[in-house]
XYZ file of C-alpha atoms in Angstrom:
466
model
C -29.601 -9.550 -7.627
C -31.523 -9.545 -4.237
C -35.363 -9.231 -5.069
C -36.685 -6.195 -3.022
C -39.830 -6.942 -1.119
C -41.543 -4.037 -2.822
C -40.694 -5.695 -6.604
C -42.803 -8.464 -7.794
C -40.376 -11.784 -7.457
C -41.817 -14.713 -8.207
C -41.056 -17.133 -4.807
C -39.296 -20.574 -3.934
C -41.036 -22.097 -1.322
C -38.725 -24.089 0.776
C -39.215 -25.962 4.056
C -35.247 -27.261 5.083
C -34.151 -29.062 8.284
C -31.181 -28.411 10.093
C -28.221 -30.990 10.424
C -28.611 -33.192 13.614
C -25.766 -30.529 15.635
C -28.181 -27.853 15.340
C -31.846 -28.216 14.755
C -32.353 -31.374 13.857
C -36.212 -31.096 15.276
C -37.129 -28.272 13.920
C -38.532 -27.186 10.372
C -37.490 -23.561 8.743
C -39.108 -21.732 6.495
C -36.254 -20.395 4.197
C -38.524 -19.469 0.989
C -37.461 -15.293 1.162
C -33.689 -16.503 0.667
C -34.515 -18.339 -2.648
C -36.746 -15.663 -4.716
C -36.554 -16.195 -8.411
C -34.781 -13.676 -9.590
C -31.681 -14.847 -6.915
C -31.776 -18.773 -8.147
C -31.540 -17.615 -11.617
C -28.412 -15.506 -11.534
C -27.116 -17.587 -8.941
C -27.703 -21.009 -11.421
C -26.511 -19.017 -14.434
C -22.999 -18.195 -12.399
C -22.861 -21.427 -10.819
C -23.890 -24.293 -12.827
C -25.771 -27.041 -10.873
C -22.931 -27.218 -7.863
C -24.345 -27.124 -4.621
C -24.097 -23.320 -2.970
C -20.582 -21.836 -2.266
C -19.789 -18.522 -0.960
C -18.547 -16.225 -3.981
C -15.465 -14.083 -3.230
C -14.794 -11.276 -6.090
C -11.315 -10.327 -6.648
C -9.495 -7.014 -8.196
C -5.919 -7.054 -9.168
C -3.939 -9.998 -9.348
C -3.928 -11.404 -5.443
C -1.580 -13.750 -4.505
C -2.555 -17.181 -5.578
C -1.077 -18.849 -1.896
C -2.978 -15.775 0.104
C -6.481 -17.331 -2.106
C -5.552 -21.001 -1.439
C -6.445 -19.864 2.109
C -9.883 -20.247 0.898
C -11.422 -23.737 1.109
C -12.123 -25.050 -2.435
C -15.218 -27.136 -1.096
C -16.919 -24.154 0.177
C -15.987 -20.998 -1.592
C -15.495 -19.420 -5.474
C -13.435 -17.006 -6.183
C -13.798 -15.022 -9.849
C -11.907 -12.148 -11.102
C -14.322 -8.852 -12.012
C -17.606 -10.047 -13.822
C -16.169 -13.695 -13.706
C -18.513 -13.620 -9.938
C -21.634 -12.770 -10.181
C -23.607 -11.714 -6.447
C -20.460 -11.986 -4.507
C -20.477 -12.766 -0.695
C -17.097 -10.762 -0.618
C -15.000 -8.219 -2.411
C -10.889 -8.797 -2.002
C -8.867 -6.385 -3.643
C -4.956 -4.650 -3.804
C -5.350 -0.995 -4.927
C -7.860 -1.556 -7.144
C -10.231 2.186 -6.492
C -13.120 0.226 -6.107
C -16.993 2.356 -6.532
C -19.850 1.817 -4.566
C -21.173 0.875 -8.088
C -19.410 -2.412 -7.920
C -20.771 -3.529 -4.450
C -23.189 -5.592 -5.063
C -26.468 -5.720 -3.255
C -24.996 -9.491 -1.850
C -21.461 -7.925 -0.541
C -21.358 -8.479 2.680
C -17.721 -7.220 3.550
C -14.934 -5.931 1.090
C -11.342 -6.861 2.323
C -7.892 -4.796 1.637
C -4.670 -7.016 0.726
C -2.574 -3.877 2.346
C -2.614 -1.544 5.240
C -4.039 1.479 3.415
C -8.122 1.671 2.133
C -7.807 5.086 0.586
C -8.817 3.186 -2.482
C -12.079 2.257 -0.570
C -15.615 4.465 -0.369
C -15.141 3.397 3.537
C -17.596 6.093 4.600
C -20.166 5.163 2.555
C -19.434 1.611 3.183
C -20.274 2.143 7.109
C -23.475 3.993 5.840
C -24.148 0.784 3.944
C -23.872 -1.482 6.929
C -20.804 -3.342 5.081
C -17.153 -3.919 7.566
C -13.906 -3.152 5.776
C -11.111 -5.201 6.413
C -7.163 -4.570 6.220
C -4.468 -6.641 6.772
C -2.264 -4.386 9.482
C 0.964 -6.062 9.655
C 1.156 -8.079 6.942
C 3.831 -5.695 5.155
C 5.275 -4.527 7.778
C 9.147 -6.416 7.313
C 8.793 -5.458 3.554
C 8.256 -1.864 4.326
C 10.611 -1.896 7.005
C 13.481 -3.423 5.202
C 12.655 -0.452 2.753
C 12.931 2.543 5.229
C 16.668 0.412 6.290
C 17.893 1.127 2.691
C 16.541 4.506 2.604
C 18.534 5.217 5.567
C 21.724 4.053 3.643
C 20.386 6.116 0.301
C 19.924 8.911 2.709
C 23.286 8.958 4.117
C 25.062 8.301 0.830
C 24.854 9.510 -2.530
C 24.171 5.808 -3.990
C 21.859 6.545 -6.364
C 24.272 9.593 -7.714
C 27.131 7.361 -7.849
C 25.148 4.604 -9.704
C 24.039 7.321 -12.217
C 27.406 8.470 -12.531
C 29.210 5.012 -13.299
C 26.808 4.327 -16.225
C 27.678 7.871 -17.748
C 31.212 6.951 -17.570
C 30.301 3.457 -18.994
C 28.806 4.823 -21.966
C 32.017 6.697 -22.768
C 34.765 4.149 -21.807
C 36.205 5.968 -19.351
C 34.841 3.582 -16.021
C 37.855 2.425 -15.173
C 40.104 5.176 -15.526
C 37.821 7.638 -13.369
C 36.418 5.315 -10.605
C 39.058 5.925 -7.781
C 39.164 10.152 -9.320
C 35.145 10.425 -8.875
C 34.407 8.607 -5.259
C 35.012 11.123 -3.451
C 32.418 13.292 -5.794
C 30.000 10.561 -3.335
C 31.280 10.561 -0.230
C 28.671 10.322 2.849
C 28.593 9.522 6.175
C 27.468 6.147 8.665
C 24.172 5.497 10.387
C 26.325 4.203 13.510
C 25.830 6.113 16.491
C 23.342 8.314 15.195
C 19.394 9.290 16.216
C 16.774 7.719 14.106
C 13.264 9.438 14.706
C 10.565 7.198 14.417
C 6.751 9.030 14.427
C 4.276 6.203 14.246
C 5.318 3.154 16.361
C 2.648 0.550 15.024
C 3.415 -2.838 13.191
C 6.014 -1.336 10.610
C 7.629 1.655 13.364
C 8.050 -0.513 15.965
C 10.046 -3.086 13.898
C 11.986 -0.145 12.523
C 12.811 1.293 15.803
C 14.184 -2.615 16.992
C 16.335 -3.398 13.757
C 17.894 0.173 14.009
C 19.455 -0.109 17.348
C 20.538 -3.601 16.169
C 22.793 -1.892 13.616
C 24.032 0.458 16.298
C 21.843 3.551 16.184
C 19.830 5.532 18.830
C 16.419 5.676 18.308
C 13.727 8.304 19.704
C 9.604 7.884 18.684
C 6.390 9.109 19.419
C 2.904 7.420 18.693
C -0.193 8.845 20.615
C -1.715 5.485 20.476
C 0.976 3.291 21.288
C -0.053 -0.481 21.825
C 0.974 -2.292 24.180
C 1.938 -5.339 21.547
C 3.973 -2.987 20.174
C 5.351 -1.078 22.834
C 6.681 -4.641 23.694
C 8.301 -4.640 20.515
C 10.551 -1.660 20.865
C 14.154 -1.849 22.073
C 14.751 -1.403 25.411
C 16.977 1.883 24.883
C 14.160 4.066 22.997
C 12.815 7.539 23.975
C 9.440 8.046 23.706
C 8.739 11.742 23.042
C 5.743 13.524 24.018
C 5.640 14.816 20.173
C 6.316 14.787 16.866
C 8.285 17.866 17.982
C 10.403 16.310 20.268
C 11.241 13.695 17.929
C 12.539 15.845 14.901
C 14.498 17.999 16.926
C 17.141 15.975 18.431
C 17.210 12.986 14.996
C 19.482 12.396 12.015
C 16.579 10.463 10.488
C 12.814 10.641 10.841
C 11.148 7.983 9.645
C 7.379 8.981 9.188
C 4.627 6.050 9.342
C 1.618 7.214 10.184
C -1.293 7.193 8.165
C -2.835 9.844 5.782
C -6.253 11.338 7.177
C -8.079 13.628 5.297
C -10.361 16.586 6.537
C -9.875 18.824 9.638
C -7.540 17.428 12.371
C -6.087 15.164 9.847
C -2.587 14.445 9.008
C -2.389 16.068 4.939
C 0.723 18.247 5.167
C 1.301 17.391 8.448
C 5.134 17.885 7.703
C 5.082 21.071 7.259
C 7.179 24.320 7.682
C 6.960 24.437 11.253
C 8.398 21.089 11.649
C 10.536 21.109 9.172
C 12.664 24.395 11.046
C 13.097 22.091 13.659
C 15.238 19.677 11.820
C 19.033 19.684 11.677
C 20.272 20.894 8.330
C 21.381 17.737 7.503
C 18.632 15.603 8.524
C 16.918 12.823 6.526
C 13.507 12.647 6.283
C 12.341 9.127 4.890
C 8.447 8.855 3.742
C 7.129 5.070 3.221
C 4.033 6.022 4.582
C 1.744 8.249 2.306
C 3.081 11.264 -0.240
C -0.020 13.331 1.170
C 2.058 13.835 4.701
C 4.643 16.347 3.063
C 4.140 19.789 2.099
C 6.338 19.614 -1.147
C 6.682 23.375 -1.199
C 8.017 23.290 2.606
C 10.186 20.146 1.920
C 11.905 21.941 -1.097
C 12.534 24.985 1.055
C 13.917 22.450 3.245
C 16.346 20.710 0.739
C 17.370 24.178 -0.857
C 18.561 25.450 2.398
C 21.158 22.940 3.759
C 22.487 19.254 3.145
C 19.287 17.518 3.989
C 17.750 14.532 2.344
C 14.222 13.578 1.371
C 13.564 9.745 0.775
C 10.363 8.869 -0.933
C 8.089 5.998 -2.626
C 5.826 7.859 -3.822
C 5.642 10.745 -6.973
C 6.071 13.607 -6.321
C 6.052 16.801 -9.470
C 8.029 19.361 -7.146
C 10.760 17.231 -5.687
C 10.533 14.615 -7.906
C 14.684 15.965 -9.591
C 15.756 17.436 -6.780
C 19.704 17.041 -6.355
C 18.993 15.923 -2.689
C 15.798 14.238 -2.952
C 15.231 10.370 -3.493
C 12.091 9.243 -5.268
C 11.739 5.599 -6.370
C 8.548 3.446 -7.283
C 6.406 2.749 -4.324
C 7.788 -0.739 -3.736
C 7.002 -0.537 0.485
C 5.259 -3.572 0.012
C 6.727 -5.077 -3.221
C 7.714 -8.469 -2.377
C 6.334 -11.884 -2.875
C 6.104 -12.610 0.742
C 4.413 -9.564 1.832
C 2.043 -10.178 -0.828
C 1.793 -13.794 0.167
C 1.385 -12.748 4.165
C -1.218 -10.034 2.920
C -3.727 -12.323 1.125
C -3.681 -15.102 3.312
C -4.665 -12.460 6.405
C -7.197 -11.141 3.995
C -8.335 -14.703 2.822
C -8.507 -15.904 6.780
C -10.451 -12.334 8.099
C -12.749 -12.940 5.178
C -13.499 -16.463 6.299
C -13.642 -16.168 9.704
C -16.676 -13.034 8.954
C -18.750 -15.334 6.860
C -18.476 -18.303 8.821
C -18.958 -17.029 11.943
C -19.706 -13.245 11.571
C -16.167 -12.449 13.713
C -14.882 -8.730 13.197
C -11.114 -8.215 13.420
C -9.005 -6.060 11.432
C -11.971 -3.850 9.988
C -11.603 -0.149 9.507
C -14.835 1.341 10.074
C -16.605 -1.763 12.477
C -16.029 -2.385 16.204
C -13.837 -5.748 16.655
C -16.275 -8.269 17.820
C -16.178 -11.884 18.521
C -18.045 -14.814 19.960
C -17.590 -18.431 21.609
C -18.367 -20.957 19.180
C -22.373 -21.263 18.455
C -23.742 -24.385 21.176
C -25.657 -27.154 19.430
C -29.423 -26.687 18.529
C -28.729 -22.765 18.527
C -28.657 -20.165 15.760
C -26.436 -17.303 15.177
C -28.024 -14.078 14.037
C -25.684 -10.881 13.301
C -27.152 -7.931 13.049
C -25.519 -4.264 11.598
C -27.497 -0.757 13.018
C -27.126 2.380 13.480
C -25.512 3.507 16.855
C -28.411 4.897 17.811
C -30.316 4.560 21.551
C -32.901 1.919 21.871
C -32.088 -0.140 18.418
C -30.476 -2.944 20.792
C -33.728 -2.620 22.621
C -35.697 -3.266 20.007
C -33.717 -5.975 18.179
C -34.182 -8.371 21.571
C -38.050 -7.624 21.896
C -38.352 -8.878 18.396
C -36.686 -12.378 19.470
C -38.051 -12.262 22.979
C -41.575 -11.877 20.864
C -41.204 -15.172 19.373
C -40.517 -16.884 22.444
C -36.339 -17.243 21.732
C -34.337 -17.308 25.030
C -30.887 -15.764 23.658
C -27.763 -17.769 25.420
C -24.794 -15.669 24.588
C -24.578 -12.076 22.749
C -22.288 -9.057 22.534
C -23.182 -5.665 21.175
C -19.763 -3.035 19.798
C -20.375 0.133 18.319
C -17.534 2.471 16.602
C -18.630 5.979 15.434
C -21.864 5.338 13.710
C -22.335 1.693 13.094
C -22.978 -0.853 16.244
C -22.529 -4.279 15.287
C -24.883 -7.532 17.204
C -23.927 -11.524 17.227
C -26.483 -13.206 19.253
C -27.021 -16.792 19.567
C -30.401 -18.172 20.540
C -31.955 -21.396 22.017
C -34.483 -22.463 19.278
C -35.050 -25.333 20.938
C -38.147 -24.767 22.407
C -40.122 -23.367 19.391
C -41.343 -26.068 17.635
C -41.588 -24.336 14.076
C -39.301 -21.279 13.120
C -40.399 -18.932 10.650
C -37.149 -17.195 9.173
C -39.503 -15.235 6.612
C -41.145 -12.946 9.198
C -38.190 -13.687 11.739
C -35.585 -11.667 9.754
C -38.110 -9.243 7.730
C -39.166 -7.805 11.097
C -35.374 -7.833 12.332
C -34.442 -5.656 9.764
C -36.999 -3.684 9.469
C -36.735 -2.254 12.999
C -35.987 1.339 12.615
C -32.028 2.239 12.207
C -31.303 -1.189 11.617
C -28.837 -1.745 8.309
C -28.617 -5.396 8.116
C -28.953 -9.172 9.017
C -27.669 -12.367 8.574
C -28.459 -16.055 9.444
C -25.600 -17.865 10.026
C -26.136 -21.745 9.294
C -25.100 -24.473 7.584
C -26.302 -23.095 3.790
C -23.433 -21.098 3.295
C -24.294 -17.794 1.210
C -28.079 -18.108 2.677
C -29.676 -15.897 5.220
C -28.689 -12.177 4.778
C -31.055 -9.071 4.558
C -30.598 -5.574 4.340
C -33.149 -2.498 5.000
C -32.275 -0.407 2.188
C -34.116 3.036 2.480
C -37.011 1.682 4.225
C -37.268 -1.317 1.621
C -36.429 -5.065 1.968
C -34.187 -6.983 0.582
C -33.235 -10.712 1.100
């Protein structure tokens, strides 16, 4: 692990030279990345290869999605199999802060969702967390388009039915007497009700009107890559109100936020009443959105439907409820798509400390690094006067900075700076990054050079670790 500047650690001293694109004149001092402690668990993981970045894995991720990763430049190791990994990819794995390594430097979610992720505490840590938004969206969506045809016929019933009558013979002699013991009605012509019109809604809303039905939404935030995704015929509503009162079928895909102001329950009794007796209500989103109680009111009271993919102990044998394994995202390809967007996020944040896709980090990016610069990133607080204080440190060692942006979101603000070293003629990265992270609110920094895994330090309660 990282050897704390307040541990006795045993130092590497190093003097390394940059490749002839960047530095090629100048000498850095590198001997706080190599402490003892680090070379030894590195060398015990590693063997006597030259330095890779280490990507952990949970669950089984798709083996095209990790052949994103360039074999010449990173490892990738199930659970303990990586020791002091760069980068934590995972499924639904419900990963503890435990298992984030002092070296983590960003955790990345094969899926939409990071309920299964201490995200909170991760921002407190200074560490992004990525999704992959997107990357399931035609897996889910072809999903909610049979739910629609579960929902309008009794399918599943009739299926049931036919095996009974299988067991006792009697399949062919009954199957034209029990149809109509099924019977349903066509999607054609009627109102699907879309509430969330992101990656997965807005590909909904389009495919729906393709197979000849009207199609109302509503999404507060509505992109404008995805309003340009919608068909042409669509009704926005001004809320979830307006949706459910004039649709056959809602389709809910929104996300599940916890606390005050959140969406738990956010389907509810109140919305519910508004529904037509006969509606469908399909739920590939999150279980958490539907007040079971006021759903099985719902279903008790008229011919209404409730499709689901996830559990649920009140509903879960309800004559007109539908639950089946939570398969939104079940498919090779979207596991495939997910990975690889995972695998190529990952990448592009290591290599060249780009932010897109994170949860809990502003989206931040920069021009490509000029010859005979460096690229520092820095993670702080959102606090006044950190950025202040981060730029006197370089200005105080003479560094003329060429290109920079700053992004904050909620608590954590998020630095790439690239400076002109070029007219220092010796660089000392000890004292260089110690004081850098050691100004006050400041979380963490990194280095960004050719020695890939090299250069990252965190302020950890006041202590230093590189």
């Amino acid at each position: 692990m990282f050897a704390a500047r307040k541990v006795n650690a045993s130092v590497v001293n190093t003097r390394v030279a940059f490749a002839a694109r960047t530095l090629s004149d100048i000498a850095v001092s590198l001997d706080h990345h190599s402490s003892q402690s680090w070379v030894e668990s590195h060398e015990e993981n590693q063997g006597p290869t030259e330095k890779n970045y280490r990507i952990q894995t949970y669950n089984k991720i798709s083996p095209k999605g990790l052949a994103v990763f360039p074999s010449d430049s990173f490892e990738i190791g199930s659970g303990s199999e990586i020791k002091n990994s760069h980068a934590i990819l995972l499924r639904s794995y419900k990963l503890k802060e435990e298992e984030v390594g002092i070296t983590t430097r960003a955790i990345a979610r094969c899926g939409a969702g990071t309920n299964n992720v201490p995200v909170a505490r991760m921002s407190e840590l200074g560490i992004p967390v990525f999704n992959t938004p997107g990357a399931n969206a035609n897996a889910v969506k072809e999903l909610v388009l049979c739910g629609l045809l579960l929902g309008s016929r009794r399918i599943v019933d009739g299926v049931n039915h036919m095996k009974e009558l299988g067991a006792q013979g009697l399949a062919k002699e009954r199957v034209e007497k029990d149809k109509a013991m099924f019977g349903g009605r066509e999607i054609t012509g009627k109102t699907l009700g879309i509430i969330g019109l992101g990656h997965i809604g807005a590909s909904t809303a389009r495919d729906a009107a393709r197979l000849g039905m009207k199609t109302v939404g509503y999404d507060p935030a509505l992109s404008i890559e995805n309003a340009l995704k919608l068909p042409r015929d669509i009704s926005i509503a001004d809320s979830m109100a307006g949706v459910v009162a004039q649709s056959d079928y809602i389709s809910l895909n929104i996300p599940y936020i916890k606390g005050e102001g959140g969406t738990h329950g956010i389907i509810g009794k109140e919305l519910l009443g508004m529904l037509k007796p006969d509606a469908v209500i399909l739920n590939f989103a999150r279980g958490e959105l539907v007040d079971s109680e006021a759903m099985k009111e719902f279903l008790d009271g008229g011919d209404g439907r409730y499709v689901t993919d996830f559990p649920d102990d009140l509903l879960w044998d309800h004559k007109n409820c539908v639950v089946i394994p939570h398969l939104g995202a079940s498919t090779g390809e979207a596991e495939d798509a997910a990975a690889a967007m995972a695998a190529n996020t990952i990448i592009d944040y290591l290599e060249t400390g780009t932010i897109k896709n994170s949860v809990n980090f502003p989206s931040v990016s920069l021009d490509s690094r000029a010859p005979n610069s460096i690229r520092v990133t820095v993670v702080n607080k959102n606090e006044p006067g950190v950025l202040a204080k981060i730029t006197d440190v370089l200005a105080k060692v003479n560094l003329n900075i060429i290109q920079q942006v700053n992004n904050s979101r909620g608590a954590v603000a998020y630095n790439v700076i690239d400076f002109d070293a070029s007219t220092a003629e010796s660089l000392d990265f000890k004292g260089l990054q110690e004081e850098l992270t050691m100004v006050d609110g400041v979380l963490s920094s990194r280095f960004i050079y050719g020695a890939r895994g090299t250069g990252y330090a965190r302020n950890i309660d006041g202590k230093y670790f590189a």
